Amino acid sequence: MDHITFLVAVVIVTALAFDFTNGFHDTANAMATSIATGALRPRTAVLISGVLNVVGAFLSTEVAKTISGGIVDDTLVTPGMIFAGLVGAILWNLATWLLGLPSSSSHALFGGLIGAVWVGAGEHGVHFDKVVEKVLLPAVASPLIAGVAALIATYLAYRITARARQKPVTKGFRLGQIASASLVSLAHGTNDAQKTMGVITLTLISAGALGHDAGPPLWVIASAGLAIGLGTYLGGWRIIRTMGKGLTDIQSPQGFAAEAASTTVILTSAHLGFALSTTQVCSGGILGAGLGRRLAEVRWGTAGRMVVAWLVTLPAAALVGGLSASVVTHGGNFGIVVIALLALAVATFIVVMSRRNPVHASNVNETHEVSVRGAASTQVSTAA
């Protein structure tokens, strides 16, 4: 316990705060389609998802090891750099949540860490070959694989049930969605909760509390699982609306196909240690399911905004992480306090802005447009 200094404790708390934002930011990955089709009530859906996220956190630690000893050099990383990287990730998560954009919490975390370590330790502190292998390539391949799988599954589902009565078919697929959405939640906990475990483990290694290449202790696994589970239960309703209503008109066979395809991709990647974006996988699955149903409307404008968010997530978070690391490196404890206060102020502003046009369990299925209103005469609309 001598290694758990005040700074290390601050970093651990900040990491769990990121994990919490990851939970409510990514609730839509598992439950948006089940809520949109009526397979699950909104509050029931987020409760199931939250519990299974906690369970999933205990299933594997391969992704955690990728974070703690893969993309950055753990011998050069300091707790201050990790703190700065987490600030970049949290602020990006909150900003995209306000806009209802299903961006990648994973890439926000990677970007924040890469930017902070690059500024704090130099470019040799980042393993760019591992970034390409474990982050960028899966980011390109995983949504395409999930999309193609969901497209084929949707096409087959409608062909097989073409002559059956619609009511029992819908009921059957809705029951199937309960199982498939639950598996996505389990997979999400297995993949995303591990990223925070990896960050905390990296912090403990950098402080000398754990040995080089150590895995996450049990208390780290439990706390990360509980944080992401609580965030999931609170529900990121703005993003749930985008993924459930904003991308395409989802029916229960499509929802089942999208969820089944996403689960397969996420669990496979977790087993292999690929720290992919569950948001991108599930979005790809939903788009594939939309294309797989004849005459289904796919809203390409919303999809285009999502892709733009995906492209800028890592560099944007890296920029904030790098700037924060510069202040922390030169300012020491005073710099950490300054960055913490600035981040808290920005986060508070974002939360206040979200209350001007709230999205919650009772109106999440009403429309696919969310507006962020400033002055009475100004309105910026975006899918949410």
mmCIF file of C-alpha atoms in Angstrom:
data_model
loop_
_atom_site.group_PDB
_atom_site.id
_atom_site.type_symbol
_atom_site.label_atom_id
_atom_site.label_comp_id
_atom_site.label_asym_id
_atom_site.label_seq_id
_atom_site.Cartn_x
_atom_site.Cartn_y
_atom_site.Cartn_z
ATOM 1 C CA MET A 1 0.000 0.000 0.000
ATOM 2 C CA ASP A 2 3.042 2.316 0.305
ATOM 3 C CA HIS A 3 2.977 2.643 -3.486
ATOM 4 C CA ILE A 4 -0.604 4.003 -3.493
ATOM 5 C CA THR A 5 0.229 7.705 -3.312
ATOM 6 C CA PHE A 6 -2.297 10.524 -3.542
ATOM 7 C CA LEU A 7 -1.603 10.890 -7.268
ATOM 8 C CA VAL A 8 -2.071 7.171 -7.880
ATOM 9 C CA ALA A 9 -5.360 7.282 -5.972
ATOM 10 C CA VAL A 10 -6.512 10.261 -8.088
ATOM 11 C CA VAL A 11 -5.653 8.373 -11.273
ATOM 12 C CA ILE A 12 -7.563 5.277 -10.121
ATOM 13 C CA VAL A 13 -10.648 7.351 -9.291
ATOM 14 C CA THR A 14 -10.390 9.127 -12.671
ATOM 15 C CA ALA A 15 -10.074 5.769 -14.433
ATOM 16 C CA LEU A 16 -13.238 4.523 -12.741
ATOM 17 C CA ALA A 17 -14.964 7.788 -13.740
ATOM 18 C CA PHE A 18 -14.008 7.059 -17.346
ATOM 19 C CA ASP A 19 -15.328 3.512 -16.916
ATOM 20 C CA PHE A 20 -18.623 4.963 -15.707
ATOM 21 C CA THR A 21 -18.903 7.231 -18.778
ATOM 22 C CA ASN A 22 -17.963 4.241 -20.947
ATOM 23 C CA GLY A 23 -20.925 2.370 -19.455
ATOM 24 C CA PHE A 24 -23.623 4.946 -20.145
ATOM 25 C CA HIS A 25 -22.023 5.918 -23.462
ATOM 26 C CA ASP A 26 -22.118 2.310 -24.694
ATOM 27 C CA THR A 27 -25.423 1.059 -23.246
ATOM 28 C CA ALA A 28 -26.846 1.507 -26.729
ATOM 29 C CA ASN A 29 -24.472 -1.115 -28.113
ATOM 30 C CA ALA A 30 -26.356 -3.896 -26.373
ATOM 31 C CA MET A 31 -29.866 -2.614 -25.875
ATOM 32 C CA ALA A 32 -30.762 -0.001 -28.506
ATOM 33 C CA THR A 33 -32.336 -2.448 -30.965
ATOM 34 C CA SER A 34 -34.204 -4.400 -28.266
ATOM 35 C CA ILE A 35 -35.661 -1.162 -26.923
ATOM 36 C CA ALA A 36 -36.523 0.062 -30.439
ATOM 37 C CA THR A 37 -38.389 -3.142 -31.363
ATOM 38 C CA GLY A 38 -40.192 -3.394 -28.019
ATOM 39 C CA ALA A 39 -38.498 -6.657 -27.055
ATOM 40 C CA LEU A 40 -37.528 -5.116 -23.713
ATOM 41 C CA ARG A 41 -38.798 -2.176 -21.722
ATOM 42 C CA PRO A 42 -36.145 0.560 -21.506
ATOM 43 C CA ARG A 43 -35.517 0.318 -17.750
ATOM 44 C CA THR A 44 -35.523 -3.484 -17.818
ATOM 45 C CA ALA A 45 -33.065 -3.435 -20.700
ATOM 46 C CA VAL A 46 -30.497 -1.222 -18.969
ATOM 47 C CA LEU A 47 -30.808 -3.228 -15.727
ATOM 48 C CA ILE A 48 -30.072 -6.504 -17.544
ATOM 49 C CA SER A 49 -27.245 -4.863 -19.444
ATOM 50 C CA GLY A 50 -25.687 -3.394 -16.300
ATOM 51 C CA VAL A 51 -25.693 -6.709 -14.434
ATOM 52 C CA LEU A 52 -24.219 -8.623 -17.380
ATOM 53 C CA ASN A 53 -21.521 -6.004 -17.893
ATOM 54 C CA VAL A 54 -20.350 -6.721 -14.352
ATOM 55 C CA VAL A 55 -20.390 -10.476 -14.989
ATOM 56 C CA GLY A 56 -18.541 -10.071 -18.288
ATOM 57 C CA ALA A 57 -15.729 -8.163 -16.576
ATOM 58 C CA PHE A 58 -14.655 -11.366 -14.827
ATOM 59 C CA LEU A 59 -14.509 -13.577 -17.931
ATOM 60 C CA SER A 60 -11.170 -12.533 -19.439
ATOM 61 C CA THR A 61 -8.169 -10.214 -18.957
ATOM 62 C CA GLU A 62 -6.512 -10.447 -22.384
ATOM 63 C CA VAL A 63 -7.627 -6.974 -23.484
ATOM 64 C CA ALA A 64 -6.493 -5.516 -20.138
ATOM 65 C CA LYS A 65 -3.010 -6.890 -20.778
ATOM 66 C CA THR A 66 -3.016 -5.265 -24.226
ATOM 67 C CA ILE A 67 -3.683 -1.872 -22.611
ATOM 68 C CA SER A 68 -1.269 -2.224 -19.681
ATOM 69 C CA GLY A 69 1.655 -3.607 -21.653
ATOM 70 C CA GLY A 70 0.871 -3.288 -25.342
ATOM 71 C CA ILE A 71 0.251 0.125 -26.873
ATOM 72 C CA VAL A 72 2.591 2.146 -24.606
ATOM 73 C CA ASP A 73 5.908 1.429 -22.885
ATOM 74 C CA ASP A 74 4.977 0.847 -19.256
ATOM 75 C CA THR A 75 8.545 1.586 -18.126
ATOM 76 C CA LEU A 76 8.223 5.199 -19.336
ATOM 77 C CA VAL A 77 4.653 5.929 -18.283
ATOM 78 C CA THR A 78 3.904 7.944 -15.138
ATOM 79 C CA PRO A 79 0.608 8.255 -13.230
ATOM 80 C CA GLY A 80 0.433 11.899 -14.328
ATOM 81 C CA MET A 81 0.469 10.900 -18.003
ATOM 82 C CA ILE A 82 -2.280 8.358 -17.406
ATOM 83 C CA PHE A 83 -4.370 10.994 -15.624
ATOM 84 C CA ALA A 84 -3.963 13.360 -18.579
ATOM 85 C CA GLY A 85 -4.959 10.641 -21.042
ATOM 86 C CA LEU A 86 -8.071 9.809 -19.045
ATOM 87 C CA VAL A 87 -9.124 13.463 -19.047
ATOM 88 C CA GLY A 88 -9.018 13.486 -22.851
ATOM 89 C CA ALA A 89 -11.097 10.297 -23.018
ATOM 90 C CA ILE A 90 -13.733 11.442 -20.511
ATOM 91 C CA LEU A 91 -14.291 14.828 -22.163
ATOM 92 C CA TRP A 92 -14.652 13.235 -25.604
ATOM 93 C CA ASN A 93 -17.156 10.706 -24.249
ATOM 94 C CA LEU A 94 -19.242 13.472 -22.694
ATOM 95 C CA ALA A 95 -19.124 15.677 -25.797
ATOM 96 C CA THR A 96 -20.269 12.909 -28.143
ATOM 97 C CA TRP A 97 -22.932 11.805 -25.639
ATOM 98 C CA LEU A 98 -24.329 15.359 -25.679
ATOM 99 C CA LEU A 99 -24.576 15.171 -29.470
ATOM 100 C CA GLY A 100 -25.978 11.641 -29.383
ATOM 101 C CA LEU A 101 -23.125 10.308 -31.522
ATOM 102 C CA PRO A 102 -22.132 6.668 -30.946
ATOM 103 C CA SER A 103 -18.391 7.293 -31.054
ATOM 104 C CA SER A 104 -15.843 4.870 -29.665
ATOM 105 C CA SER A 105 -15.063 5.100 -25.940
ATOM 106 C CA SER A 106 -12.221 2.682 -26.609
ATOM 107 C CA HIS A 107 -10.591 4.917 -29.195
ATOM 108 C CA ALA A 108 -11.106 7.925 -26.922
ATOM 109 C CA LEU A 109 -9.127 6.086 -24.256
ATOM 110 C CA PHE A 110 -6.411 4.965 -26.667
ATOM 111 C CA GLY A 111 -6.149 8.459 -28.137
ATOM 112 C CA GLY A 112 -5.918 10.117 -24.739
ATOM 113 C CA LEU A 113 -3.192 7.722 -23.581
ATOM 114 C CA ILE A 114 -1.225 7.955 -26.832
ATOM 115 C CA GLY A 115 -1.301 11.766 -26.799
ATOM 116 C CA ALA A 116 -0.348 11.994 -23.129
ATOM 117 C CA VAL A 117 2.512 9.470 -23.366
ATOM 118 C CA TRP A 118 3.803 10.979 -26.596
ATOM 119 C CA VAL A 119 4.033 14.425 -24.983
ATOM 120 C CA GLY A 120 5.240 13.152 -21.618
ATOM 121 C CA ALA A 121 7.767 10.503 -22.717
ATOM 122 C CA GLY A 122 8.385 11.119 -26.414
ATOM 123 C CA GLU A 123 7.260 9.147 -29.433
ATOM 124 C CA HIS A 124 9.352 6.122 -28.383
ATOM 125 C CA GLY A 125 6.946 5.749 -25.443
ATOM 126 C CA VAL A 126 4.195 4.637 -27.848
ATOM 127 C CA HIS A 127 4.314 1.224 -29.565
ATOM 128 C CA PHE A 128 2.881 2.322 -32.896
ATOM 129 C CA ASP A 129 3.199 -1.158 -34.377
ATOM 130 C CA LYS A 130 0.911 -2.470 -31.622
ATOM 131 C CA VAL A 131 -1.469 0.447 -32.138
ATOM 132 C CA VAL A 132 -1.838 -0.539 -35.782
ATOM 133 C CA GLU A 133 -2.118 -4.272 -35.031
ATOM 134 C CA LYS A 134 -4.358 -4.195 -31.967
ATOM 135 C CA VAL A 135 -6.377 -0.992 -32.514
ATOM 136 C CA LEU A 136 -6.466 0.410 -36.047
ATOM 137 C CA LEU A 137 -6.803 -2.789 -38.065
ATOM 138 C CA PRO A 138 -9.608 -4.165 -35.843
ATOM 139 C CA ALA A 139 -11.295 -0.753 -36.082
ATOM 140 C CA VAL A 140 -11.523 -1.120 -39.862
ATOM 141 C CA ALA A 141 -12.280 -4.831 -40.045
ATOM 142 C CA SER A 142 -14.676 -5.407 -37.150
ATOM 143 C CA PRO A 143 -17.656 -3.225 -38.231
ATOM 144 C CA LEU A 144 -17.376 -4.589 -41.780
ATOM 145 C CA ILE A 145 -17.383 -8.200 -40.551
ATOM 146 C CA ALA A 146 -20.304 -7.545 -38.195
ATOM 147 C CA GLY A 147 -22.199 -5.697 -40.933
ATOM 148 C CA VAL A 148 -21.795 -8.456 -43.510
ATOM 149 C CA ALA A 149 -22.734 -11.134 -40.967
ATOM 150 C CA ALA A 150 -25.834 -9.191 -39.901
ATOM 151 C CA LEU A 151 -26.833 -8.545 -43.526
ATOM 152 C CA ILE A 152 -26.670 -12.266 -44.371
ATOM 153 C CA ALA A 153 -28.453 -13.268 -41.147
ATOM 154 C CA THR A 154 -31.223 -10.721 -41.742
ATOM 155 C CA TYR A 155 -31.734 -11.851 -45.324
ATOM 156 C CA LEU A 156 -31.952 -15.490 -44.252
ATOM 157 C CA ALA A 157 -34.303 -14.684 -41.364
ATOM 158 C CA TYR A 158 -36.821 -13.021 -43.682
ATOM 159 C CA ARG A 159 -36.506 -15.717 -46.336
ATOM 160 C CA ILE A 160 -37.046 -18.550 -43.838
ATOM 161 C CA THR A 161 -40.069 -16.861 -42.232
ATOM 162 C CA ALA A 162 -41.547 -15.399 -45.430
ATOM 163 C CA ARG A 163 -44.655 -17.639 -45.383
ATOM 164 C CA ALA A 164 -45.174 -17.653 -41.630
ATOM 165 C CA ARG A 165 -47.659 -15.428 -39.834
ATOM 166 C CA GLN A 166 -46.083 -12.131 -38.836
ATOM 167 C CA LYS A 167 -47.325 -12.016 -35.244
ATOM 168 C CA PRO A 168 -45.718 -15.271 -34.008
ATOM 169 C CA VAL A 169 -42.568 -14.488 -36.012
ATOM 170 C CA THR A 170 -42.250 -11.098 -34.326
ATOM 171 C CA LYS A 171 -42.889 -12.605 -30.901
ATOM 172 C CA GLY A 172 -40.302 -15.323 -31.464
ATOM 173 C CA PHE A 173 -37.606 -12.933 -32.590
ATOM 174 C CA ARG A 174 -38.344 -10.577 -29.700
ATOM 175 C CA LEU A 175 -37.758 -13.462 -27.311
ATOM 176 C CA GLY A 176 -34.574 -14.232 -29.199
ATOM 177 C CA GLN A 177 -33.527 -10.603 -28.850
ATOM 178 C CA ILE A 178 -33.631 -10.869 -25.063
ATOM 179 C CA ALA A 179 -30.992 -13.594 -25.279
ATOM 180 C CA SER A 180 -28.915 -11.945 -28.022
ATOM 181 C CA ALA A 181 -28.943 -8.500 -26.369
ATOM 182 C CA SER A 182 -27.903 -10.115 -23.092
ATOM 183 C CA LEU A 183 -24.970 -11.743 -24.846
ATOM 184 C CA VAL A 184 -23.908 -8.391 -26.297
ATOM 185 C CA SER A 185 -23.929 -6.939 -22.764
ATOM 186 C CA LEU A 186 -21.857 -9.847 -21.509
ATOM 187 C CA ALA A 187 -19.426 -9.378 -24.391
ATOM 188 C CA HIS A 188 -19.271 -5.628 -23.776
ATOM 189 C CA GLY A 189 -18.271 -6.198 -20.164
ATOM 190 C CA THR A 190 -15.669 -8.702 -21.293
ATOM 191 C CA ASN A 191 -14.143 -6.218 -23.744
ATOM 192 C CA ASP A 192 -14.713 -2.677 -22.475
ATOM 193 C CA ALA A 193 -14.426 -3.105 -18.703
ATOM 194 C CA GLN A 194 -11.001 -4.608 -19.326
ATOM 195 C CA LYS A 195 -9.752 -1.359 -20.813
ATOM 196 C CA THR A 196 -10.142 0.415 -17.495
ATOM 197 C CA MET A 197 -8.599 -2.593 -15.746
ATOM 198 C CA GLY A 198 -5.631 -2.193 -18.063
ATOM 199 C CA VAL A 199 -5.315 1.527 -17.302
ATOM 200 C CA ILE A 200 -5.404 0.962 -13.530
ATOM 201 C CA THR A 201 -2.939 -1.919 -13.849
ATOM 202 C CA LEU A 202 -0.645 0.323 -15.934
ATOM 203 C CA THR A 203 -0.853 2.955 -13.188
ATOM 204 C CA LEU A 204 0.062 0.429 -10.499
ATOM 205 C CA ILE A 205 2.980 -0.840 -12.602
ATOM 206 C CA SER A 206 4.254 2.705 -13.182
ATOM 207 C CA ALA A 207 4.058 3.383 -9.431
ATOM 208 C CA GLY A 208 5.926 0.180 -8.566
ATOM 209 C CA ALA A 209 2.936 -1.475 -6.893
ATOM 210 C CA LEU A 210 2.910 -4.282 -9.485
ATOM 211 C CA GLY A 211 5.650 -5.982 -11.449
ATOM 212 C CA HIS A 212 6.301 -5.504 -15.151
ATOM 213 C CA ASP A 213 3.739 -7.339 -17.346
ATOM 214 C CA ALA A 214 1.510 -8.064 -14.320
ATOM 215 C CA GLY A 215 -2.180 -8.771 -14.829
ATOM 216 C CA PRO A 216 -4.986 -6.883 -13.056
ATOM 217 C CA PRO A 217 -5.588 -7.811 -9.384
ATOM 218 C CA LEU A 218 -9.037 -9.027 -8.336
ATOM 219 C CA TRP A 219 -10.001 -5.709 -6.717
ATOM 220 C CA VAL A 220 -9.229 -3.915 -9.989
ATOM 221 C CA ILE A 221 -11.405 -6.346 -11.950
ATOM 222 C CA ALA A 222 -14.291 -5.967 -9.474
ATOM 223 C CA SER A 223 -14.170 -2.160 -9.263
ATOM 224 C CA ALA A 224 -13.956 -1.742 -13.059
ATOM 225 C CA GLY A 225 -16.868 -4.133 -13.559
ATOM 226 C CA LEU A 226 -19.035 -2.324 -11.003
ATOM 227 C CA ALA A 227 -18.234 1.115 -12.449
ATOM 228 C CA ILE A 228 -19.145 0.183 -16.015
ATOM 229 C CA GLY A 229 -22.226 -1.695 -14.782
ATOM 230 C CA LEU A 230 -23.506 1.339 -12.866
ATOM 231 C CA GLY A 231 -22.925 3.614 -15.852
ATOM 232 C CA THR A 232 -24.759 1.145 -18.080
ATOM 233 C CA TYR A 233 -27.752 1.018 -15.755
ATOM 234 C CA LEU A 234 -28.145 4.800 -15.828
ATOM 235 C CA GLY A 235 -28.529 4.498 -19.599
ATOM 236 C CA GLY A 236 -27.080 6.725 -22.311
ATOM 237 C CA TRP A 237 -30.528 7.474 -23.683
ATOM 238 C CA ARG A 238 -29.349 10.012 -26.262
ATOM 239 C CA ILE A 239 -27.131 7.437 -27.967
ATOM 240 C CA ILE A 240 -29.693 4.655 -27.530
ATOM 241 C CA ARG A 241 -32.078 6.797 -29.589
ATOM 242 C CA THR A 242 -29.521 7.223 -32.376
ATOM 243 C CA MET A 243 -28.680 3.535 -32.676
ATOM 244 C CA GLY A 244 -32.225 2.300 -32.184
ATOM 245 C CA LYS A 245 -34.109 4.845 -34.289
ATOM 246 C CA GLY A 246 -31.591 6.996 -36.106
ATOM 247 C CA LEU A 247 -29.734 4.539 -38.342
ATOM 248 C CA THR A 248 -32.511 2.426 -39.818
ATOM 249 C CA ASP A 249 -36.026 1.144 -39.187
ATOM 250 C CA ILE A 250 -35.365 -1.886 -37.002
ATOM 251 C CA GLN A 251 -37.717 -4.855 -36.773
ATOM 252 C CA SER A 252 -37.210 -7.767 -34.397
ATOM 253 C CA PRO A 253 -35.550 -10.164 -36.944
ATOM 254 C CA GLN A 254 -33.054 -7.425 -37.799
ATOM 255 C CA GLY A 255 -32.391 -6.679 -34.144
ATOM 256 C CA PHE A 256 -31.716 -10.328 -33.414
ATOM 257 C CA ALA A 257 -29.390 -10.624 -36.425
ATOM 258 C CA ALA A 258 -27.449 -7.459 -35.526
ATOM 259 C CA GLU A 259 -26.997 -8.498 -31.900
ATOM 260 C CA ALA A 260 -25.945 -12.054 -32.738
ATOM 261 C CA ALA A 261 -23.369 -10.846 -35.269
ATOM 262 C CA SER A 262 -21.984 -8.231 -32.863
ATOM 263 C CA THR A 263 -21.665 -10.718 -29.998
ATOM 264 C CA THR A 264 -19.675 -13.134 -32.146
ATOM 265 C CA VAL A 265 -17.222 -10.465 -33.272
ATOM 266 C CA ILE A 266 -16.744 -8.924 -29.805
ATOM 267 C CA LEU A 267 -16.208 -12.200 -27.947
ATOM 268 C CA THR A 268 -13.789 -13.468 -30.584
ATOM 269 C CA SER A 269 -11.744 -10.278 -30.398
ATOM 270 C CA ALA A 270 -11.711 -10.325 -26.592
ATOM 271 C CA HIS A 271 -10.325 -13.863 -26.677
ATOM 272 C CA LEU A 272 -7.573 -12.752 -29.078
ATOM 273 C CA GLY A 273 -6.759 -9.607 -27.072
ATOM 274 C CA PHE A 274 -7.918 -7.131 -29.736
ATOM 275 C CA ALA A 275 -9.122 -3.947 -28.024
ATOM 276 C CA LEU A 276 -11.749 -3.099 -30.612
ATOM 277 C CA SER A 277 -14.595 -0.622 -30.395
ATOM 278 C CA THR A 278 -17.854 -2.303 -29.436
ATOM 279 C CA THR A 279 -19.651 0.825 -30.648
ATOM 280 C CA GLN A 280 -18.301 0.413 -34.158
ATOM 281 C CA VAL A 281 -19.057 -3.318 -34.175
ATOM 282 C CA CYS A 282 -22.670 -2.844 -33.062
ATOM 283 C CA SER A 283 -23.220 0.090 -35.415
ATOM 284 C CA GLY A 284 -21.904 -2.016 -38.278
ATOM 285 C CA GLY A 285 -24.263 -4.814 -37.276
ATOM 286 C CA ILE A 286 -27.255 -2.469 -37.250
ATOM 287 C CA LEU A 287 -26.397 -1.029 -40.662
ATOM 288 C CA GLY A 288 -25.935 -4.535 -42.063
ATOM 289 C CA ALA A 289 -29.308 -5.546 -40.661
ATOM 290 C CA GLY A 290 -30.875 -2.489 -42.291
ATOM 291 C CA LEU A 291 -29.392 -3.399 -45.661
ATOM 292 C CA GLY A 292 -30.481 -7.018 -45.272
ATOM 293 C CA ARG A 293 -34.210 -6.217 -45.188
ATOM 294 C CA ARG A 294 -35.807 -5.335 -48.480
ATOM 295 C CA LEU A 295 -37.120 -1.755 -48.684
ATOM 296 C CA ALA A 296 -35.738 -0.870 -45.244
ATOM 297 C CA GLU A 297 -34.744 2.767 -44.906
ATOM 298 C CA VAL A 298 -31.096 3.354 -44.016
ATOM 299 C CA ARG A 299 -30.361 6.925 -42.913
ATOM 300 C CA TRP A 300 -27.007 7.493 -44.507
ATOM 301 C CA GLY A 301 -26.740 11.059 -43.195
ATOM 302 C CA THR A 302 -26.706 9.777 -39.625
ATOM 303 C CA ALA A 303 -24.293 6.999 -40.585
ATOM 304 C CA GLY A 304 -21.993 9.559 -42.209
ATOM 305 C CA ARG A 305 -21.899 11.715 -39.064
ATOM 306 C CA MET A 306 -21.041 8.615 -37.048
ATOM 307 C CA VAL A 307 -18.158 7.716 -39.357
ATOM 308 C CA VAL A 308 -16.783 11.254 -39.098
ATOM 309 C CA ALA A 309 -16.922 10.954 -35.301
ATOM 310 C CA TRP A 310 -15.085 7.622 -35.513
ATOM 311 C CA LEU A 311 -12.326 9.169 -37.634
ATOM 312 C CA VAL A 312 -11.707 12.147 -35.353
ATOM 313 C CA THR A 313 -12.143 10.381 -31.991
ATOM 314 C CA LEU A 314 -8.591 9.099 -31.568
ATOM 315 C CA PRO A 315 -6.786 12.282 -32.725
ATOM 316 C CA ALA A 316 -9.180 14.576 -30.815
ATOM 317 C CA ALA A 317 -8.734 12.673 -27.563
ATOM 318 C CA ALA A 318 -4.968 12.508 -28.226
ATOM 319 C CA LEU A 319 -4.875 16.290 -28.605
ATOM 320 C CA VAL A 320 -6.655 16.876 -25.282
ATOM 321 C CA GLY A 321 -4.549 14.192 -23.605
ATOM 322 C CA GLY A 322 -1.352 15.724 -24.967
ATOM 323 C CA LEU A 323 -2.266 19.250 -23.862
ATOM 324 C CA SER A 324 -3.237 17.956 -20.429
ATOM 325 C CA ALA A 325 0.034 16.014 -20.166
ATOM 326 C CA SER A 326 1.996 19.153 -21.025
ATOM 327 C CA VAL A 327 0.364 21.044 -18.157
ATOM 328 C CA VAL A 328 0.800 18.126 -15.757
ATOM 329 C CA THR A 329 4.439 17.550 -16.734
ATOM 330 C CA HIS A 330 5.433 21.184 -16.255
ATOM 331 C CA GLY A 331 3.089 22.021 -13.397
ATOM 332 C CA GLY A 332 3.374 18.958 -11.179
ATOM 333 C CA ASN A 333 0.643 18.657 -8.566
ATOM 334 C CA PHE A 334 -0.515 22.214 -9.306
ATOM 335 C CA GLY A 335 -0.903 21.279 -12.973
ATOM 336 C CA ILE A 336 -2.952 18.212 -12.025
ATOM 337 C CA VAL A 337 -5.283 20.402 -9.938
ATOM 338 C CA VAL A 338 -5.653 22.893 -12.809
ATOM 339 C CA ILE A 339 -6.484 20.168 -15.340
ATOM 340 C CA ALA A 340 -8.898 18.489 -12.920
ATOM 341 C CA LEU A 341 -10.775 21.758 -12.303
ATOM 342 C CA LEU A 342 -10.920 22.594 -16.017
ATOM 343 C CA ALA A 343 -12.196 19.114 -16.852
ATOM 344 C CA LEU A 344 -14.830 19.356 -14.111
ATOM 345 C CA ALA A 345 -15.980 22.728 -15.441
ATOM 346 C CA VAL A 346 -16.299 21.431 -19.015
ATOM 347 C CA ALA A 347 -18.122 18.294 -17.844
ATOM 348 C CA THR A 348 -20.560 20.391 -15.808
ATOM 349 C CA PHE A 349 -21.242 22.624 -18.810
ATOM 350 C CA ILE A 350 -21.983 19.586 -20.985
ATOM 351 C CA VAL A 351 -24.395 18.128 -18.420
ATOM 352 C CA VAL A 352 -26.202 21.495 -18.113
ATOM 353 C CA MET A 353 -26.505 21.718 -21.905
ATOM 354 C CA SER A 354 -27.985 18.206 -22.052
ATOM 355 C CA ARG A 355 -30.814 19.215 -19.716
ATOM 356 C CA ARG A 356 -32.110 21.726 -22.271
ATOM 357 C CA ASN A 357 -33.376 18.869 -24.395
ATOM 358 C CA PRO A 358 -33.391 15.712 -22.262
ATOM 359 C CA VAL A 359 -33.732 12.190 -23.601
ATOM 360 C CA HIS A 360 -34.841 9.553 -21.125
ATOM 361 C CA ALA A 361 -36.528 6.169 -20.843
ATOM 362 C CA SER A 362 -40.022 7.508 -21.519
ATOM 363 C CA ASN A 363 -39.211 9.340 -24.779
ATOM 364 C CA VAL A 364 -36.267 7.374 -26.160
ATOM 365 C CA ASN A 365 -38.392 5.813 -28.945
ATOM 366 C CA GLU A 366 -40.318 8.918 -29.942
ATOM 367 C CA THR A 367 -38.046 10.313 -32.647
ATOM 368 C CA HIS A 368 -34.533 9.989 -34.023
ATOM 369 C CA GLU A 369 -33.628 13.682 -33.838
ATOM 370 C CA VAL A 370 -32.109 15.436 -30.825
ATOM 371 C CA SER A 371 -31.476 19.174 -30.754
ATOM 372 C CA VAL A 372 -28.911 20.938 -28.619
ATOM 373 C CA ARG A 373 -30.320 24.420 -28.066
ATOM 374 C CA GLY A 374 -28.259 27.410 -27.171
ATOM 375 C CA ALA A 375 -30.028 30.735 -27.502
ATOM 376 C CA ALA A 376 -33.700 30.780 -28.341
ATOM 377 C CA SER A 377 -32.976 31.511 -32.003
ATOM 378 C CA THR A 378 -30.202 28.951 -32.425
ATOM 379 C CA GLN A 379 -30.648 25.218 -32.869
ATOM 380 C CA VAL A 380 -28.034 22.661 -33.810
ATOM 381 C CA SER A 381 -29.617 19.363 -34.757
ATOM 382 C CA THR A 382 -27.927 16.023 -34.813
ATOM 383 C CA ALA A 383 -28.982 12.428 -34.692
ATOM 384 C CA ALA A 384 -29.320 11.301 -31.100
#
